[in-house]
mmCIF file with all atom_site columns, C-alpha atoms in Angstrom:
data_model
loop_
_atom_site.group_PDB
_atom_site.id
_atom_site.type_symbol
_atom_site.label_atom_id
_atom_site.label_alt_id
_atom_site.label_comp_id
_atom_site.label_asym_id
_atom_site.label_entity_id
_atom_site.label_seq_id
_atom_site.pdbx_PDB_ins_code
_atom_site.Cartn_x
_atom_site.Cartn_y
_atom_site.Cartn_z
_atom_site.occupancy
_atom_site.B_iso_or_equiv
_atom_site.pdbx_formal_charge
_atom_site.auth_seq_id
_atom_site.auth_comp_id
_atom_site.auth_asym_id
_atom_site.auth_atom_id
_atom_site.pdbx_PDB_model_num
ATOM 1   C CA . MET A 1 1   ? -6.516  -13.775 -35.846 1.00 97.00 ? 258 MET A CA 1
ATOM 2   C CA . TYR A 1 2   ? -6.357  -13.576 -32.098 1.00 98.00 ? 259 TYR A CA 1
ATOM 3   C CA . ILE A 1 3   ? -9.127  -14.447 -29.528 1.00 98.00 ? 260 ILE A CA 1
ATOM 4   C CA . ILE A 1 4   ? -8.670  -12.289 -26.441 1.00 98.00 ? 261 ILE A CA 1
ATOM 5   C CA . ALA A 1 5   ? -10.837 -13.457 -23.604 1.00 98.00 ? 262 ALA A CA 1
ATOM 6   C CA . GLY A 1 6   ? -11.308 -11.779 -20.274 1.00 98.00 ? 263 GLY A CA 1
ATOM 7   C CA . LEU A 1 7   ? -12.703 -14.000 -17.446 1.00 98.00 ? 264 LEU A CA 1
ATOM 8   C CA . GLY A 1 8   ? -15.395 -13.117 -15.130 1.00 97.00 ? 265 GLY A CA 1
ATOM 9   C CA . ASN A 1 9   ? -19.040 -13.851 -14.107 1.00 96.00 ? 266 ASN A CA 1
ATOM 10  C CA . PRO A 1 10  ? -22.058 -12.379 -15.841 1.00 96.00 ? 267 PRO A CA 1
ATOM 11  C CA . GLY A 1 11  ? -24.569 -10.347 -13.912 1.00 94.00 ? 268 GLY A CA 1
ATOM 12  C CA . ARG A 1 12  ? -24.830 -7.134  -12.060 1.00 95.00 ? 269 ARG A CA 1
ATOM 13  C CA . GLU A 1 13  ? -23.988 -8.744  -8.662  1.00 95.00 ? 270 GLU A CA 1
ATOM 14  C CA . TYR A 1 14  ? -20.541 -9.636  -10.011 1.00 96.00 ? 271 TYR A CA 1
ATOM 15  C CA . GLU A 1 15  ? -19.723 -6.236  -11.703 1.00 95.00 ? 272 GLU A CA 1
ATOM 16  C CA . LYS A 1 16  ? -16.558 -4.682  -10.488 1.00 95.00 ? 273 LYS A CA 1
ATOM 17  C CA . THR A 1 17  ? -15.461 -7.652  -8.220  1.00 95.00 ? 274 THR A CA 1
ATOM 18  C CA . ARG A 1 18  ? -12.014 -8.836  -8.025  1.00 95.00 ? 275 ARG A CA 1
ATOM 19  C CA . HIS A 1 19  ? -12.906 -12.102 -9.913  1.00 94.00 ? 276 HIS A CA 1
ATOM 20  C CA . ASN A 1 20  ? -14.234 -9.959  -12.870 1.00 97.00 ? 277 ASN A CA 1
ATOM 21  C CA . ALA A 1 21  ? -10.807 -8.500  -13.589 1.00 98.00 ? 278 ALA A CA 1
ATOM 22  C CA . GLY A 1 22  ? -10.799 -10.006 -16.983 1.00 98.00 ? 279 GLY A CA 1
ATOM 23  C CA . PHE A 1 23  ? -13.953 -8.344  -17.873 1.00 98.00 ? 280 PHE A CA 1
ATOM 24  C CA . GLU A 1 24  ? -12.617 -5.017  -16.704 1.00 98.00 ? 281 GLU A CA 1
ATOM 25  C CA . VAL A 1 25  ? -9.446  -5.332  -18.856 1.00 98.00 ? 282 VAL A CA 1
ATOM 26  C CA . ILE A 1 26  ? -11.568 -6.282  -21.960 1.00 98.00 ? 283 ILE A CA 1
ATOM 27  C CA . ASP A 1 27  ? -13.761 -3.097  -21.307 1.00 98.00 ? 284 ASP A CA 1
ATOM 28  C CA . ARG A 1 28  ? -10.503 -0.968  -21.224 1.00 98.00 ? 285 ARG A CA 1
ATOM 29  C CA . LEU A 1 29  ? -9.149  -2.732  -24.315 1.00 98.00 ? 286 LEU A CA 1
ATOM 30  C CA . ALA A 1 30  ? -12.689 -2.356  -26.244 1.00 98.00 ? 287 ALA A CA 1
ATOM 31  C CA . ALA A 1 31  ? -12.558 1.429   -25.393 1.00 97.00 ? 288 ALA A CA 1
ATOM 32  C CA . LYS A 1 32  ? -8.981  1.787   -26.858 1.00 97.00 ? 289 LYS A CA 1
ATOM 33  C CA . LEU A 1 33  ? -9.908  -0.154  -29.912 1.00 97.00 ? 290 LEU A CA 1
ATOM 34  C CA . GLU A 1 34  ? -13.224 1.637   -30.344 1.00 96.00 ? 291 GLU A CA 1
ATOM 35  C CA . VAL A 1 35  ? -15.306 -1.430  -30.120 1.00 96.00 ? 292 VAL A CA 1
ATOM 36  C CA . SER A 1 36  ? -18.827 -0.273  -30.100 1.00 88.00 ? 293 SER A CA 1
ATOM 37  C CA . SER A 1 37  ? -21.038 -3.227  -30.845 1.00 94.00 ? 294 SER A CA 1
ATOM 38  C CA . TRP A 1 38  ? -21.141 -6.543  -28.934 1.00 97.00 ? 295 TRP A CA 1
ATOM 39  C CA . GLU A 1 39  ? -23.032 -9.725  -29.990 1.00 97.00 ? 296 GLU A CA 1
ATOM 40  C CA . LYS A 1 40  ? -24.030 -12.683 -27.955 1.00 97.00 ? 297 LYS A CA 1
ATOM 41  C CA . LYS A 1 41  ? -22.064 -15.353 -29.818 1.00 97.00 ? 298 LYS A CA 1
ATOM 42  C CA . HIS A 1 42  ? -20.090 -18.460 -28.520 1.00 97.00 ? 299 HIS A CA 1
ATOM 43  C CA . LYS A 1 43  ? -21.713 -18.273 -25.151 1.00 98.00 ? 300 LYS A CA 1
ATOM 44  C CA . ALA A 1 44  ? -20.114 -14.837 -24.763 1.00 98.00 ? 301 ALA A CA 1
ATOM 45  C CA . LEU A 1 45  ? -20.321 -11.211 -25.428 1.00 98.00 ? 302 LEU A CA 1
ATOM 46  C CA . ALA A 1 46  ? -18.119 -10.768 -28.494 1.00 98.00 ? 303 ALA A CA 1
ATOM 47  C CA . GLY A 1 47  ? -16.739 -7.667  -30.146 1.00 98.00 ? 304 GLY A CA 1
ATOM 48  C CA . LYS A 1 48  ? -14.619 -7.528  -33.222 1.00 97.00 ? 305 LYS A CA 1
ATOM 49  C CA . ALA A 1 49  ? -11.560 -5.114  -33.858 1.00 97.00 ? 306 ALA A CA 1
ATOM 50  C CA . MET A 1 50  ? -8.343  -4.771  -35.854 1.00 96.00 ? 307 MET A CA 1
ATOM 51  C CA . TYR A 1 51  ? -5.026  -3.910  -34.377 1.00 97.00 ? 308 TYR A CA 1
ATOM 52  C CA . ALA A 1 52  ? -1.440  -4.132  -35.741 1.00 92.00 ? 309 ALA A CA 1
ATOM 53  C CA . GLY A 1 53  ? -2.772  -5.922  -38.713 1.00 94.00 ? 310 GLY A CA 1
ATOM 54  C CA . GLU A 1 54  ? -4.475  -8.572  -36.815 1.00 94.00 ? 311 GLU A CA 1
ATOM 55  C CA . LYS A 1 55  ? -8.255  -9.381  -36.597 1.00 97.00 ? 312 LYS A CA 1
ATOM 56  C CA . LEU A 1 56  ? -9.331  -9.639  -32.928 1.00 98.00 ? 313 LEU A CA 1
ATOM 57  C CA . LEU A 1 57  ? -12.176 -11.211 -31.339 1.00 98.00 ? 314 LEU A CA 1
ATOM 58  C CA . LEU A 1 58  ? -12.777 -9.806  -27.685 1.00 98.00 ? 315 LEU A CA 1
ATOM 59  C CA . LEU A 1 59  ? -14.777 -12.209 -25.534 1.00 98.00 ? 316 LEU A CA 1
ATOM 60  C CA . LYS A 1 60  ? -16.492 -11.898 -22.223 1.00 98.00 ? 317 LYS A CA 1
ATOM 61  C CA . PRO A 1 61  ? -17.700 -15.419 -21.565 1.00 98.00 ? 318 PRO A CA 1
ATOM 62  C CA . GLN A 1 62  ? -21.292 -15.455 -20.158 1.00 98.00 ? 319 GLN A CA 1
ATOM 63  C CA . THR A 1 63  ? -21.067 -19.004 -18.764 1.00 95.00 ? 320 THR A CA 1
ATOM 64  C CA . TYR A 1 64  ? -19.821 -18.264 -15.363 1.00 92.00 ? 321 TYR A CA 1
ATOM 65  C CA . MET A 1 65  ? -16.170 -18.600 -14.484 1.00 95.00 ? 322 MET A CA 1
ATOM 66  C CA . ASN A 1 66  ? -16.106 -22.400 -14.037 1.00 95.00 ? 323 ASN A CA 1
ATOM 67  C CA . LEU A 1 67  ? -17.288 -23.005 -17.540 1.00 97.00 ? 324 LEU A CA 1
ATOM 68  C CA . SER A 1 68  ? -15.280 -20.290 -19.417 1.00 97.00 ? 325 SER A CA 1
ATOM 69  C CA . GLY A 1 69  ? -13.672 -23.020 -21.576 1.00 98.00 ? 326 GLY A CA 1
ATOM 70  C CA . GLU A 1 70  ? -16.966 -23.788 -23.250 1.00 98.00 ? 327 GLU A CA 1
ATOM 71  C CA . SER A 1 71  ? -17.058 -20.217 -24.688 1.00 98.00 ? 328 SER A CA 1
ATOM 72  C CA . LEU A 1 72  ? -13.307 -20.374 -25.812 1.00 98.00 ? 329 LEU A CA 1
ATOM 73  C CA . LEU A 1 73  ? -13.693 -23.711 -27.356 1.00 98.00 ? 330 LEU A CA 1
ATOM 74  C CA . SER A 1 74  ? -16.742 -22.639 -29.390 1.00 98.00 ? 331 SER A CA 1
ATOM 75  C CA . ALA A 1 75  ? -14.967 -19.438 -30.761 1.00 98.00 ? 332 ALA A CA 1
ATOM 76  C CA . ALA A 1 76  ? -11.648 -21.176 -31.378 1.00 98.00 ? 333 ALA A CA 1
ATOM 77  C CA . ALA A 1 77  ? -13.345 -23.999 -33.315 1.00 98.00 ? 334 ALA A CA 1
ATOM 78  C CA . PHE A 1 78  ? -15.549 -21.660 -35.277 1.00 98.00 ? 335 PHE A CA 1
ATOM 79  C CA . TYR A 1 79  ? -12.574 -19.272 -36.322 1.00 98.00 ? 336 TYR A CA 1
ATOM 80  C CA . ARG A 1 80  ? -10.131 -22.121 -36.433 1.00 98.00 ? 337 ARG A CA 1
ATOM 81  C CA . VAL A 1 81  ? -7.853  -20.345 -33.942 1.00 98.00 ? 338 VAL A CA 1
ATOM 82  C CA . THR A 1 82  ? -5.101  -22.341 -32.430 1.00 97.00 ? 339 THR A CA 1
ATOM 83  C CA . PRO A 1 83  ? -4.120  -22.042 -28.694 1.00 97.00 ? 340 PRO A CA 1
ATOM 84  C CA . ASP A 1 84  ? -0.978  -20.008 -29.477 1.00 96.00 ? 341 ASP A CA 1
ATOM 85  C CA . HIS A 1 85  ? -3.370  -17.189 -30.814 1.00 97.00 ? 342 HIS A CA 1
ATOM 86  C CA . ILE A 1 86  ? -5.551  -17.182 -27.765 1.00 98.00 ? 343 ILE A CA 1
ATOM 87  C CA . LEU A 1 87  ? -4.917  -14.689 -25.055 1.00 98.00 ? 344 LEU A CA 1
ATOM 88  C CA . VAL A 1 88  ? -6.739  -15.060 -21.658 1.00 98.00 ? 345 VAL A CA 1
ATOM 89  C CA . ILE A 1 89  ? -6.923  -12.355 -19.026 1.00 98.00 ? 346 ILE A CA 1
ATOM 90  C CA . SER A 1 90  ? -7.747  -13.522 -15.405 1.00 98.00 ? 347 SER A CA 1
ATOM 91  C CA . ASP A 1 91  ? -7.536  -12.392 -11.796 1.00 97.00 ? 348 ASP A CA 1
ATOM 92  C CA . ASP A 1 92  ? -4.704  -13.866 -9.629  1.00 96.00 ? 349 ASP A CA 1
ATOM 93  C CA . ILE A 1 93  ? -4.761  -14.059 -5.794  1.00 93.00 ? 350 ILE A CA 1
ATOM 94  C CA . ASP A 1 94  ? -1.007  -15.096 -5.701  1.00 92.00 ? 351 ASP A CA 1
ATOM 95  C CA . LEU A 1 95  ? -0.113  -11.568 -7.112  1.00 94.00 ? 352 LEU A CA 1
ATOM 96  C CA . ALA A 1 96  ? -0.263  -8.443  -5.050  1.00 92.00 ? 353 ALA A CA 1
ATOM 97  C CA . GLU A 1 97  ? -2.999  -6.044  -5.882  1.00 93.00 ? 354 GLU A CA 1
ATOM 98  C CA . GLY A 1 98  ? -2.274  -4.232  -9.141  1.00 93.00 ? 355 GLY A CA 1
ATOM 99  C CA . ARG A 1 99  ? 0.538   -6.443  -10.154 1.00 95.00 ? 356 ARG A CA 1
ATOM 100 C CA . LEU A 1 100 ? 0.647   -8.123  -13.676 1.00 97.00 ? 357 LEU A CA 1
ATOM 101 C CA . ARG A 1 101 ? 2.340   -11.202 -14.834 1.00 96.00 ? 358 ARG A CA 1
ATOM 102 C CA . ILE A 1 102 ? 2.356   -12.649 -18.352 1.00 97.00 ? 359 ILE A CA 1
ATOM 103 C CA . ARG A 1 103 ? 2.958   -16.212 -19.391 1.00 96.00 ? 360 ARG A CA 1
ATOM 104 C CA . LYS A 1 104 ? 2.951   -18.032 -22.751 1.00 95.00 ? 361 LYS A CA 1
ATOM 105 C CA . SER A 1 105 ? 1.583   -21.175 -21.219 1.00 95.00 ? 362 SER A CA 1
ATOM 106 C CA . GLY A 1 106 ? 1.275   -23.129 -18.029 1.00 93.00 ? 363 GLY A CA 1
ATOM 107 C CA . SER A 1 107 ? -1.007  -24.616 -15.584 1.00 93.00 ? 364 SER A CA 1
ATOM 108 C CA . ALA A 1 108 ? -4.368  -23.379 -14.118 1.00 94.00 ? 365 ALA A CA 1
ATOM 109 C CA . GLY A 1 109 ? -2.675  -22.580 -10.851 1.00 90.00 ? 366 GLY A CA 1
ATOM 110 C CA . GLY A 1 110 ? -5.881  -23.330 -9.015  1.00 90.00 ? 367 GLY A CA 1
ATOM 111 C CA . HIS A 1 111 ? -8.028  -20.954 -11.074 1.00 94.00 ? 368 HIS A CA 1
ATOM 112 C CA . ASN A 1 112 ? -11.272 -22.489 -12.130 1.00 95.00 ? 369 ASN A CA 1
ATOM 113 C CA . GLY A 1 113 ? -11.702 -20.428 -15.216 1.00 96.00 ? 370 GLY A CA 1
ATOM 114 C CA . LEU A 1 114 ? -8.146  -21.416 -16.542 1.00 97.00 ? 371 LEU A CA 1
ATOM 115 C CA . LYS A 1 115 ? -8.851  -24.991 -15.464 1.00 97.00 ? 372 LYS A CA 1
ATOM 116 C CA . SER A 1 116 ? -12.049 -25.093 -17.680 1.00 98.00 ? 373 SER A CA 1
ATOM 117 C CA . ILE A 1 117 ? -10.141 -23.586 -20.638 1.00 98.00 ? 374 ILE A CA 1
ATOM 118 C CA . ILE A 1 118 ? -7.281  -25.982 -20.352 1.00 98.00 ? 375 ILE A CA 1
ATOM 119 C CA . SER A 1 119 ? -9.756  -28.822 -20.141 1.00 97.00 ? 376 SER A CA 1
ATOM 120 C CA . ASN A 1 120 ? -11.855 -27.704 -23.171 1.00 97.00 ? 377 ASN A CA 1
ATOM 121 C CA . LEU A 1 121 ? -8.892  -26.686 -25.450 1.00 97.00 ? 378 LEU A CA 1
ATOM 122 C CA . GLY A 1 122 ? -6.928  -29.779 -24.446 1.00 97.00 ? 379 GLY A CA 1
ATOM 123 C CA . SER A 1 123 ? -3.866  -27.451 -24.018 1.00 97.00 ? 380 SER A CA 1
ATOM 124 C CA . GLY A 1 124 ? -2.357  -25.057 -21.635 1.00 97.00 ? 381 GLY A CA 1
ATOM 125 C CA . ASP A 1 125 ? -0.344  -23.380 -24.476 1.00 97.00 ? 382 ASP A CA 1
ATOM 126 C CA . PHE A 1 126 ? -2.316  -20.101 -24.551 1.00 98.00 ? 383 PHE A CA 1
ATOM 127 C CA . ILE A 1 127 ? -1.061  -16.715 -23.432 1.00 98.00 ? 384 ILE A CA 1
ATOM 128 C CA . ARG A 1 128 ? -2.201  -15.468 -20.031 1.00 97.00 ? 385 ARG A CA 1
ATOM 129 C CA . VAL A 1 129 ? -2.247  -11.919 -18.621 1.00 98.00 ? 386 VAL A CA 1
ATOM 130 C CA . ARG A 1 130 ? -2.778  -12.390 -14.878 1.00 97.00 ? 387 ARG A CA 1
ATOM 131 C CA . VAL A 1 131 ? -4.008  -9.375  -12.892 1.00 97.00 ? 388 VAL A CA 1
ATOM 132 C CA . GLY A 1 132 ? -3.130  -9.448  -9.295  1.00 95.00 ? 389 GLY A CA 1
ATOM 133 C CA . VAL A 1 133 ? -6.051  -9.041  -6.804  1.00 95.00 ? 390 VAL A CA 1
ATOM 134 C CA . GLY A 1 134 ? -4.015  -9.857  -3.589  1.00 92.00 ? 391 GLY A CA 1
ATOM 135 C CA . SER A 1 135 ? -4.370  -12.728 -1.223  1.00 89.00 ? 392 SER A CA 1
ATOM 136 C CA . LYS A 1 136 ? -7.443  -12.984 0.992   1.00 86.00 ? 393 LYS A CA 1
ATOM 137 C CA . PRO A 1 137 ? -6.962  -11.495 4.398   1.00 85.00 ? 394 PRO A CA 1
ATOM 138 C CA . ALA A 1 138 ? -6.903  -13.895 7.359   1.00 88.00 ? 395 ALA A CA 1
ATOM 139 C CA . GLY A 1 139 ? -10.434 -14.976 8.436   1.00 86.00 ? 396 GLY A CA 1
ATOM 140 C CA . PHE A 1 140 ? -11.856 -14.271 4.974   1.00 84.00 ? 397 PHE A CA 1
ATOM 141 C CA . ASP A 1 141 ? -13.529 -16.973 2.827   1.00 88.00 ? 398 ASP A CA 1
ATOM 142 C CA . LEU A 1 142 ? -11.787 -17.089 -0.562  1.00 86.00 ? 399 LEU A CA 1
ATOM 143 C CA . ALA A 1 143 ? -15.158 -16.834 -2.444  1.00 88.00 ? 400 ALA A CA 1
ATOM 144 C CA . ASP A 1 144 ? -16.185 -13.875 -0.457  1.00 89.00 ? 401 ASP A CA 1
ATOM 145 C CA . TYR A 1 145 ? -12.898 -12.197 -1.038  1.00 91.00 ? 402 TYR A CA 1
ATOM 146 C CA . VAL A 1 146 ? -12.644 -12.563 -4.780  1.00 91.00 ? 403 VAL A CA 1
ATOM 147 C CA . LEU A 1 147 ? -16.349 -11.768 -5.231  1.00 91.00 ? 404 LEU A CA 1
ATOM 148 C CA . GLY A 1 148 ? -15.765 -8.598  -3.192  1.00 90.00 ? 405 GLY A CA 1
ATOM 149 C CA . ARG A 1 149 ? -14.933 -5.235  -4.545  1.00 93.00 ? 406 ARG A CA 1
ATOM 150 C CA . ALA A 1 150 ? -11.710 -3.215  -3.945  1.00 92.00 ? 407 ALA A CA 1
ATOM 151 C CA . LYS A 1 151 ? -12.168 0.156   -2.055  1.00 91.00 ? 408 LYS A CA 1
ATOM 152 C CA . GLY A 1 152 ? -10.350 3.388   -1.778  1.00 92.00 ? 409 GLY A CA 1
ATOM 153 C CA . GLU A 1 153 ? -6.616  3.124   -2.617  1.00 91.00 ? 410 GLU A CA 1
ATOM 154 C CA . ASP A 1 154 ? -6.962  -0.515  -3.548  1.00 91.00 ? 411 ASP A CA 1
ATOM 155 C CA . ALA A 1 155 ? -9.679  0.323   -6.169  1.00 93.00 ? 412 ALA A CA 1
ATOM 156 C CA . GLU A 1 156 ? -7.257  2.981   -7.629  1.00 94.00 ? 413 GLU A CA 1
ATOM 157 C CA . LYS A 1 157 ? -4.404  0.330   -7.865  1.00 94.00 ? 414 LYS A CA 1
ATOM 158 C CA . MET A 1 158 ? -6.864  -2.052  -9.649  1.00 96.00 ? 415 MET A CA 1
ATOM 159 C CA . GLU A 1 159 ? -8.077  0.523   -12.039 1.00 97.00 ? 416 GLU A CA 1
ATOM 160 C CA . GLN A 1 160 ? -4.395  1.265   -12.947 1.00 96.00 ? 417 GLN A CA 1
ATOM 161 C CA . ALA A 1 161 ? -3.747  -2.429  -13.317 1.00 97.00 ? 418 ALA A CA 1
ATOM 162 C CA . TYR A 1 162 ? -6.616  -2.836  -15.638 1.00 98.00 ? 419 TYR A CA 1
ATOM 163 C CA . ARG A 1 163 ? -5.330  0.006   -17.897 1.00 97.00 ? 420 ARG A CA 1
ATOM 164 C CA . ASP A 1 164 ? -1.734  -1.529  -17.755 1.00 97.00 ? 421 ASP A CA 1
ATOM 165 C CA . ALA A 1 165 ? -3.108  -4.902  -18.708 1.00 98.00 ? 422 ALA A CA 1
ATOM 166 C CA . ALA A 1 166 ? -5.001  -3.529  -21.711 1.00 98.00 ? 423 ALA A CA 1
ATOM 167 C CA . GLU A 1 167 ? -1.602  -1.815  -22.882 1.00 97.00 ? 424 GLU A CA 1
ATOM 168 C CA . ALA A 1 168 ? 0.252   -5.075  -22.270 1.00 97.00 ? 425 ALA A CA 1
ATOM 169 C CA . VAL A 1 169 ? -2.339  -6.947  -24.571 1.00 98.00 ? 426 VAL A CA 1
ATOM 170 C CA . LEU A 1 170 ? -1.768  -4.335  -27.376 1.00 98.00 ? 427 LEU A CA 1
ATOM 171 C CA . SER A 1 171 ? 2.104   -4.723  -26.722 1.00 97.00 ? 428 SER A CA 1
ATOM 172 C CA . ILE A 1 172 ? 1.773   -8.531  -27.180 1.00 97.00 ? 429 ILE A CA 1
ATOM 173 C CA . LEU A 1 173 ? 0.165   -7.894  -30.565 1.00 97.00 ? 430 LEU A CA 1
ATOM 174 C CA . GLU A 1 174 ? 2.628   -5.302  -31.582 1.00 96.00 ? 431 GLU A CA 1
ATOM 175 C CA . GLU A 1 175 ? 5.901   -6.441  -30.184 1.00 95.00 ? 432 GLU A CA 1
ATOM 176 C CA . GLY A 1 176 ? 5.265   -10.072 -29.482 1.00 95.00 ? 433 GLY A CA 1
ATOM 177 C CA . VAL A 1 177 ? 4.738   -12.017 -26.264 1.00 96.00 ? 434 VAL A CA 1
ATOM 178 C CA . ASP A 1 178 ? 8.441   -12.521 -25.394 1.00 95.00 ? 435 ASP A CA 1
ATOM 179 C CA . ARG A 1 179 ? 9.348   -8.810  -25.446 1.00 96.00 ? 436 ARG A CA 1
ATOM 180 C CA . THR A 1 180 ? 6.219   -7.816  -23.596 1.00 96.00 ? 437 THR A CA 1
ATOM 181 C CA . MET A 1 181 ? 6.698   -10.512 -21.039 1.00 95.00 ? 438 MET A CA 1
ATOM 182 C CA . ASN A 1 182 ? 10.287  -9.474  -20.370 1.00 93.00 ? 439 ASN A CA 1
ATOM 183 C CA . LYS A 1 183 ? 9.264   -5.799  -20.077 1.00 92.00 ? 440 LYS A CA 1
ATOM 184 C CA . VAL A 1 184 ? 6.043   -6.415  -17.820 1.00 93.00 ? 441 VAL A CA 1
ATOM 185 C CA . ASN A 1 185 ? 7.377   -9.326  -15.724 1.00 88.00 ? 442 ASN A CA 1
ATOM 186 C CA . ARG A 1 186 ? 10.701  -7.578  -14.942 1.00 80.00 ? 443 ARG A CA 1
ATOM 187 C CA . LYS A 1 187 ? 8.936   -4.345  -14.030 1.00 73.00 ? 444 LYS A CA 1
ATOM 188 C CA . GLU A 1 188 ? 6.758   -6.254  -11.647 1.00 64.00 ? 445 GLU A CA 1
ATOM 189 C CA . GLN A 1 189 ? 9.559   -7.832  -9.887  1.00 60.00 ? 446 GLN A CA 1
ATOM 190 C CA . GLY A 1 190 ? 11.283  -4.388  -9.310  1.00 52.00 ? 447 GLY A CA 1
#
């Protein structure tokens, strides 16, 4: 079984913001997997699916970003899922808008949601799909930037990135993380 968590903040005021890139990818993935019912479980909205012979639990933590780890810890403990079977999708200000990067493990890189997950799981050995939202423009407050919404051409780039990230998740499940990482990360460098 895999737990696939998209990070974001609950509530209408945060919908479609850069910081909710993880929620957006989970929505695209749920549509592809035909997940039609969501339960409030493990401090999250949770949907179940099957893909490539694997049971999947899709999560959108409802704890706010800084406490995302509480939701993942609850689900991982309940289903007895180890960190190597947890996949987390988050926004990344260090990647250009629309770019993707996949990692098998690592640090939080300054991302409070990832920090919370590492702290709660006691491990950074989970798969990450990072969706680039671009760096904040000069003079902008970081919080204002990530809680803002992309517009025009940037919004189109982000929509494509959400769809590409959902495809990357399916590729990880089908082909494995190493092959997908090589394919996606190499494409992103070119």
